[in-house]
JSON list of C-alpha atoms and ligand atoms in Angstrom, two decimals:
[
{"chain": "A", "resi": 1, "resn": "UNK", "atom": "CA", "xyz": [15.09, 5.21, 1.06]},
{"chain": "A", "resi": 2, "resn": "UNK", "atom": "CA", "xyz": [15.62, 8.13, 3.34]},
{"chain": "A", "resi": 3, "resn": "UNK", "atom": "CA", "xyz": [13.41, 9.20, 6.13]},
{"chain": "A", "resi": 4, "resn": "UNK", "atom": "CA", "xyz": [12.59, 12.79, 6.77]},
{"chain": "A", "resi": 5, "resn": "UNK", "atom": "CA", "xyz": [11.51, 14.34, 10.12]},
{"chain": "A", "resi": 6, "resn": "UNK", "atom": "CA", "xyz": [7.77, 14.11, 10.52]},
{"chain": "A", "resi": 7, "resn": "UNK", "atom": "CA", "xyz": [5.94, 17.41, 11.21]},
{"chain": "A", "resi": 8, "resn": "UNK", "atom": "CA", "xyz": [4.37, 17.53, 14.61]},
{"chain": "A", "resi": 9, "resn": "UNK", "atom": "CA", "xyz": [0.82, 17.46, 13.20]},
{"chain": "A", "resi": 10, "resn": "UNK", "atom": "CA", "xyz": [1.40, 14.16, 11.42]},
{"chain": "A", "resi": 11, "resn": "UNK", "atom": "CA", "xyz": [1.15, 10.65, 12.90]},
{"chain": "A", "resi": 12, "resn": "UNK", "atom": "CA", "xyz": [3.67, 7.98, 12.12]},
{"chain": "A", "resi": 13, "resn": "UNK", "atom": "CA", "xyz": [2.42, 4.45, 12.40]},
{"chain": "A", "resi": 14, "resn": "UNK", "atom": "CA", "xyz": [4.48, 1.24, 12.46]},
{"chain": "A", "resi": 15, "resn": "UNK", "atom": "CA", "xyz": [2.86, -1.44, 10.31]},
{"chain": "A", "resi": 16, "resn": "UNK", "atom": "CA", "xyz": [5.10, -4.50, 10.19]},
{"chain": "A", "resi": 17, "resn": "UNK", "atom": "CA", "xyz": [8.63, -5.73, 9.54]},
{"chain": "A", "resi": 18, "resn": "UNK", "atom": "CA", "xyz": [10.05, -5.59, 6.05]},
{"chain": "A", "resi": 19, "resn": "UNK", "atom": "CA", "xyz": [10.73, -9.34, 6.00]},
{"chain": "A", "resi": 20, "resn": "UNK", "atom": "CA", "xyz": [7.03, -10.04, 6.45]},
{"chain": "A", "resi": 21, "resn": "UNK", "atom": "CA", "xyz": [6.37, -8.78, 2.89]},
{"chain": "A", "resi": 22, "resn": "UNK", "atom": "CA", "xyz": [8.20, -10.94, 0.32]},
{"chain": "A", "resi": 23, "resn": "UNK", "atom": "CA", "xyz": [9.46, -9.39, -2.86]},
{"chain": "A", "resi": 24, "resn": "UNK", "atom": "CA", "xyz": [6.71, -9.16, -5.50]},
{"chain": "A", "resi": 25, "resn": "UNK", "atom": "CA", "xyz": [3.94, -9.69, -2.98]},
{"chain": "A", "resi": 26, "resn": "UNK", "atom": "CA", "xyz": [1.21, -7.72, -1.21]},
{"chain": "A", "resi": 27, "resn": "UNK", "atom": "CA", "xyz": [-0.05, -8.33, 2.34]},
{"chain": "A", "resi": 28, "resn": "UNK", "atom": "CA", "xyz": [-3.07, -6.94, 4.16]},
{"chain": "A", "resi": 29, "resn": "UNK", "atom": "CA", "xyz": [-2.15, -5.08, 7.40]},
{"chain": "A", "resi": 30, "resn": "UNK", "atom": "CA", "xyz": [-4.74, -3.71, 9.80]},
{"chain": "A", "resi": 31, "resn": "UNK", "atom": "CA", "xyz": [-4.07, -0.96, 12.26]},
{"chain": "A", "resi": 32, "resn": "UNK", "atom": "CA", "xyz": [-6.99, 0.50, 14.24]},
{"chain": "A", "resi": 33, "resn": "UNK", "atom": "CA", "xyz": [-9.58, 1.50, 11.66]},
{"chain": "A", "resi": 34, "resn": "UNK", "atom": "CA", "xyz": [-7.11, 1.36, 8.81]},
{"chain": "A", "resi": 35, "resn": "UNK", "atom": "CA", "xyz": [-7.10, -1.64, 6.48]},
{"chain": "A", "resi": 36, "resn": "UNK", "atom": "CA", "xyz": [-4.07, -1.36, 4.23]},
{"chain": "A", "resi": 37, "resn": "UNK", "atom": "CA", "xyz": [-2.28, -3.20, 1.49]},
{"chain": "A", "resi": 38, "resn": "UNK", "atom": "CA", "xyz": [1.54, -3.26, 1.90]},
{"chain": "A", "resi": 39, "resn": "UNK", "atom": "CA", "xyz": [3.54, -4.04, -1.24]},
{"chain": "A", "resi": 40, "resn": "UNK", "atom": "CA", "xyz": [7.13, -5.00, -1.86]},
{"chain": "A", "resi": 41, "resn": "UNK", "atom": "CA", "xyz": [8.38, -4.28, -5.40]},
{"chain": "A", "resi": 42, "resn": "UNK", "atom": "CA", "xyz": [12.06, -5.19, -5.78]},
{"chain": "A", "resi": 43, "resn": "UNK", "atom": "CA", "xyz": [12.72, -4.30, -2.13]},
{"chain": "A", "resi": 44, "resn": "UNK", "atom": "CA", "xyz": [10.87, -1.00, -2.27]},
{"chain": "A", "resi": 45, "resn": "UNK", "atom": "CA", "xyz": [7.73, -0.71, -0.14]},
{"chain": "A", "resi": 46, "resn": "UNK", "atom": "CA", "xyz": [4.43, 0.93, -0.97]},
{"chain": "A", "resi": 47, "resn": "UNK", "atom": "CA", "xyz": [1.16, 1.21, 1.01]},
{"chain": "A", "resi": 48, "resn": "UNK", "atom": "CA", "xyz": [-2.38, 1.81, -0.22]},
{"chain": "A", "resi": 49, "resn": "UNK", "atom": "CA", "xyz": [-5.88, 1.42, 1.24]},
{"chain": "A", "resi": 50, "resn": "UNK", "atom": "CA", "xyz": [-6.81, -2.22, 0.89]},
{"chain": "A", "resi": 51, "resn": "UNK", "atom": "CA", "xyz": [-10.37, -1.54, -0.28]},
{"chain": "A", "resi": 52, "resn": "UNK", "atom": "CA", "xyz": [-10.80, -1.11, -4.01]},
{"chain": "A", "resi": 53, "resn": "UNK", "atom": "CA", "xyz": [-12.43, 2.16, -4.90]},
{"chain": "A", "resi": 54, "resn": "UNK", "atom": "CA", "xyz": [-14.77, 0.33, -7.35]},
{"chain": "A", "resi": 55, "resn": "UNK", "atom": "CA", "xyz": [-16.39, -2.05, -4.93]},
{"chain": "A", "resi": 56, "resn": "UNK", "atom": "CA", "xyz": [-15.75, -4.63, -2.20]},
{"chain": "A", "resi": 57, "resn": "UNK", "atom": "CA", "xyz": [-12.49, -5.97, -3.67]},
{"chain": "A", "resi": 58, "resn": "UNK", "atom": "CA", "xyz": [-9.51, -6.38, -1.35]},
{"chain": "A", "resi": 59, "resn": "UNK", "atom": "CA", "xyz": [-6.40, -5.22, -3.17]},
{"chain": "A", "resi": 60, "resn": "UNK", "atom": "CA", "xyz": [-4.18, -7.44, -1.03]},
{"chain": "A", "resi": 61, "resn": "UNK", "atom": "CA", "xyz": [-5.97, -10.41, -2.55]},
{"chain": "A", "resi": 62, "resn": "UNK", "atom": "CA", "xyz": [-5.26, -9.12, -6.07]},
{"chain": "A", "resi": 63, "resn": "UNK", "atom": "CA", "xyz": [-2.41, -9.78, -8.49]},
{"chain": "A", "resi": 64, "resn": "UNK", "atom": "CA", "xyz": [0.67, -7.55, -8.43]},
{"chain": "A", "resi": 65, "resn": "UNK", "atom": "CA", "xyz": [2.34, -6.85, -11.81]},
{"chain": "A", "resi": 66, "resn": "UNK", "atom": "CA", "xyz": [5.35, -4.65, -11.13]},
{"chain": "A", "resi": 67, "resn": "UNK", "atom": "CA", "xyz": [3.81, -1.44, -9.68]},
{"chain": "A", "resi": 68, "resn": "UNK", "atom": "CA", "xyz": [0.31, -2.36, -10.88]},
{"chain": "A", "resi": 69, "resn": "UNK", "atom": "CA", "xyz": [-2.17, -4.03, -8.57]},
{"chain": "A", "resi": 70, "resn": "UNK", "atom": "CA", "xyz": [-5.12, -5.72, -10.24]},
{"chain": "A", "resi": 71, "resn": "UNK", "atom": "CA", "xyz": [-8.21, -6.11, -8.14]},
{"chain": "A", "resi": 72, "resn": "UNK", "atom": "CA", "xyz": [-9.43, -9.74, -8.18]},
{"chain": "A", "resi": 73, "resn": "UNK", "atom": "CA", "xyz": [-13.10, -8.64, -8.17]},
{"chain": "A", "resi": 74, "resn": "UNK", "atom": "CA", "xyz": [-13.54, -7.07, -11.62]},
{"chain": "A", "resi": 75, "resn": "UNK", "atom": "CA", "xyz": [-9.98, -6.70, -12.83]},
{"chain": "A", "resi": 76, "resn": "UNK", "atom": "CA", "xyz": [-9.57, -2.98, -12.18]},
{"chain": "A", "resi": 77, "resn": "UNK", "atom": "CA", "xyz": [-5.97, -1.76, -11.82]},
{"chain": "A", "resi": 78, "resn": "UNK", "atom": "CA", "xyz": [-4.10, 0.88, -9.85]},
{"chain": "A", "resi": 79, "resn": "UNK", "atom": "CA", "xyz": [-0.53, 2.18, -9.91]},
{"chain": "A", "resi": 80, "resn": "UNK", "atom": "CA", "xyz": [0.63, 1.63, -6.28]},
{"chain": "A", "resi": 81, "resn": "UNK", "atom": "CA", "xyz": [3.14, 4.47, -6.56]},
{"chain": "A", "resi": 82, "resn": "UNK", "atom": "CA", "xyz": [0.52, 7.15, -6.71]},
{"chain": "A", "resi": 83, "resn": "UNK", "atom": "CA", "xyz": [-2.81, 5.36, -6.51]},
{"chain": "A", "resi": 84, "resn": "UNK", "atom": "CA", "xyz": [-3.76, 6.42, -10.06]},
{"chain": "A", "resi": 85, "resn": "UNK", "atom": "CA", "xyz": [-6.26, 4.28, -11.94]},
{"chain": "A", "resi": 86, "resn": "UNK", "atom": "CA", "xyz": [-4.35, 2.06, -14.42]},
{"chain": "A", "resi": 87, "resn": "UNK", "atom": "CA", "xyz": [-7.22, 0.01, -15.79]},
{"chain": "A", "resi": 88, "resn": "UNK", "atom": "CA", "xyz": [-11.07, -0.01, -15.92]},
{"chain": "A", "resi": 89, "resn": "UNK", "atom": "CA", "xyz": [-13.64, -0.38, -14.50]},
{"chain": "A", "resi": 90, "resn": "UNK", "atom": "CA", "xyz": [-12.09, 1.71, -11.64]},
{"chain": "A", "resi": 91, "resn": "UNK", "atom": "CA", "xyz": [-12.66, 5.43, -11.91]},
{"chain": "A", "resi": 92, "resn": "UNK", "atom": "CA", "xyz": [-11.31, 6.80, -8.66]},
{"chain": "A", "resi": 93, "resn": "UNK", "atom": "CA", "xyz": [-7.72, 6.58, -7.47]},
{"chain": "A", "resi": 94, "resn": "UNK", "atom": "CA", "xyz": [-6.85, 4.56, -4.34]},
{"chain": "A", "resi": 95, "resn": "UNK", "atom": "CA", "xyz": [-5.31, 6.41, -1.41]},
{"chain": "A", "resi": 96, "resn": "UNK", "atom": "CA", "xyz": [-1.58, 5.94, -0.93]},
{"chain": "A", "resi": 97, "resn": "UNK", "atom": "CA", "xyz": [0.60, 6.68, 2.10]},
{"chain": "A", "resi": 98, "resn": "UNK", "atom": "CA", "xyz": [4.13, 8.04, 2.46]},
{"chain": "A", "resi": 99, "resn": "UNK", "atom": "CA", "xyz": [6.39, 5.10, 3.52]},
{"chain": "A", "resi": 100, "resn": "UNK", "atom": "CA", "xyz": [9.57, 5.11, 5.53]},
{"chain": "A", "resi": 101, "resn": "UNK", "atom": "CA", "xyz": [11.76, 2.25, 6.78]},
{"chain": "A", "resi": 102, "resn": "UNK", "atom": "CA", "xyz": [13.48, 2.39, 10.15]},
{"chain": "A", "resi": 103, "resn": "UNK", "atom": "CA", "xyz": [15.33, -0.52, 11.81]},
{"chain": "A", "resi": 104, "resn": "UNK", "atom": "CA", "xyz": [13.67, -2.98, 9.45]},
{"chain": "A", "resi": 105, "resn": "UNK", "atom": "CA", "xyz": [10.16, -1.78, 10.16]},
{"chain": "A", "resi": 106, "resn": "UNK", "atom": "CA", "xyz": [7.72, -0.21, 7.68]},
{"chain": "A", "resi": 107, "resn": "UNK", "atom": "CA", "xyz": [6.07, 3.09, 8.77]},
{"chain": "A", "resi": 108, "resn": "UNK", "atom": "CA", "xyz": [3.43, 5.25, 7.15]},
{"chain": "A", "resi": 109, "resn": "UNK", "atom": "CA", "xyz": [2.50, 8.83, 7.82]},
{"chain": "A", "resi": 110, "resn": "UNK", "atom": "CA", "xyz": [-1.08, 9.93, 8.28]},
{"chain": "B", "resi": 1, "resn": "FES", "atom": "S1", "xyz": [-14.20, -4.08, -6.77]},
{"chain": "B", "resi": 1, "resn": "FES", "atom": "FE1", "xyz": [-12.19, -3.79, -7.61]},
{"chain": "B", "resi": 1, "resn": "FES", "atom": "S2", "xyz": [-12.47, -3.67, -9.74]},
{"chain": "B", "resi": 1, "resn": "FES", "atom": "FE2", "xyz": [-14.52, -3.86, -8.93]}
]
């Protein structure tokens, strides 16, 4: 994974260390008002909002199948690569964030 320079109008936020997210798992990380789900799929990291777009489900408490997260509330699914709905009853995509890795830390851009 390469990291590109961040434009001046964008914020870069450090979330956690890579070793805190085991392969094949998802962990909730809070930063200020942000509540995020951080995923590790075969050593590649992805970040989405933690709140399901369908209701009160927390995606970090769901089941991760490859790049698909299944909400444990009603079984809705999202592709964590782009946030697209992958299974009903969800209708709206979940927000995703650009991820970069530096010195073993996971960053997102806002
Ligand atoms: S709250 Fe996530 S599928 Fe309903």
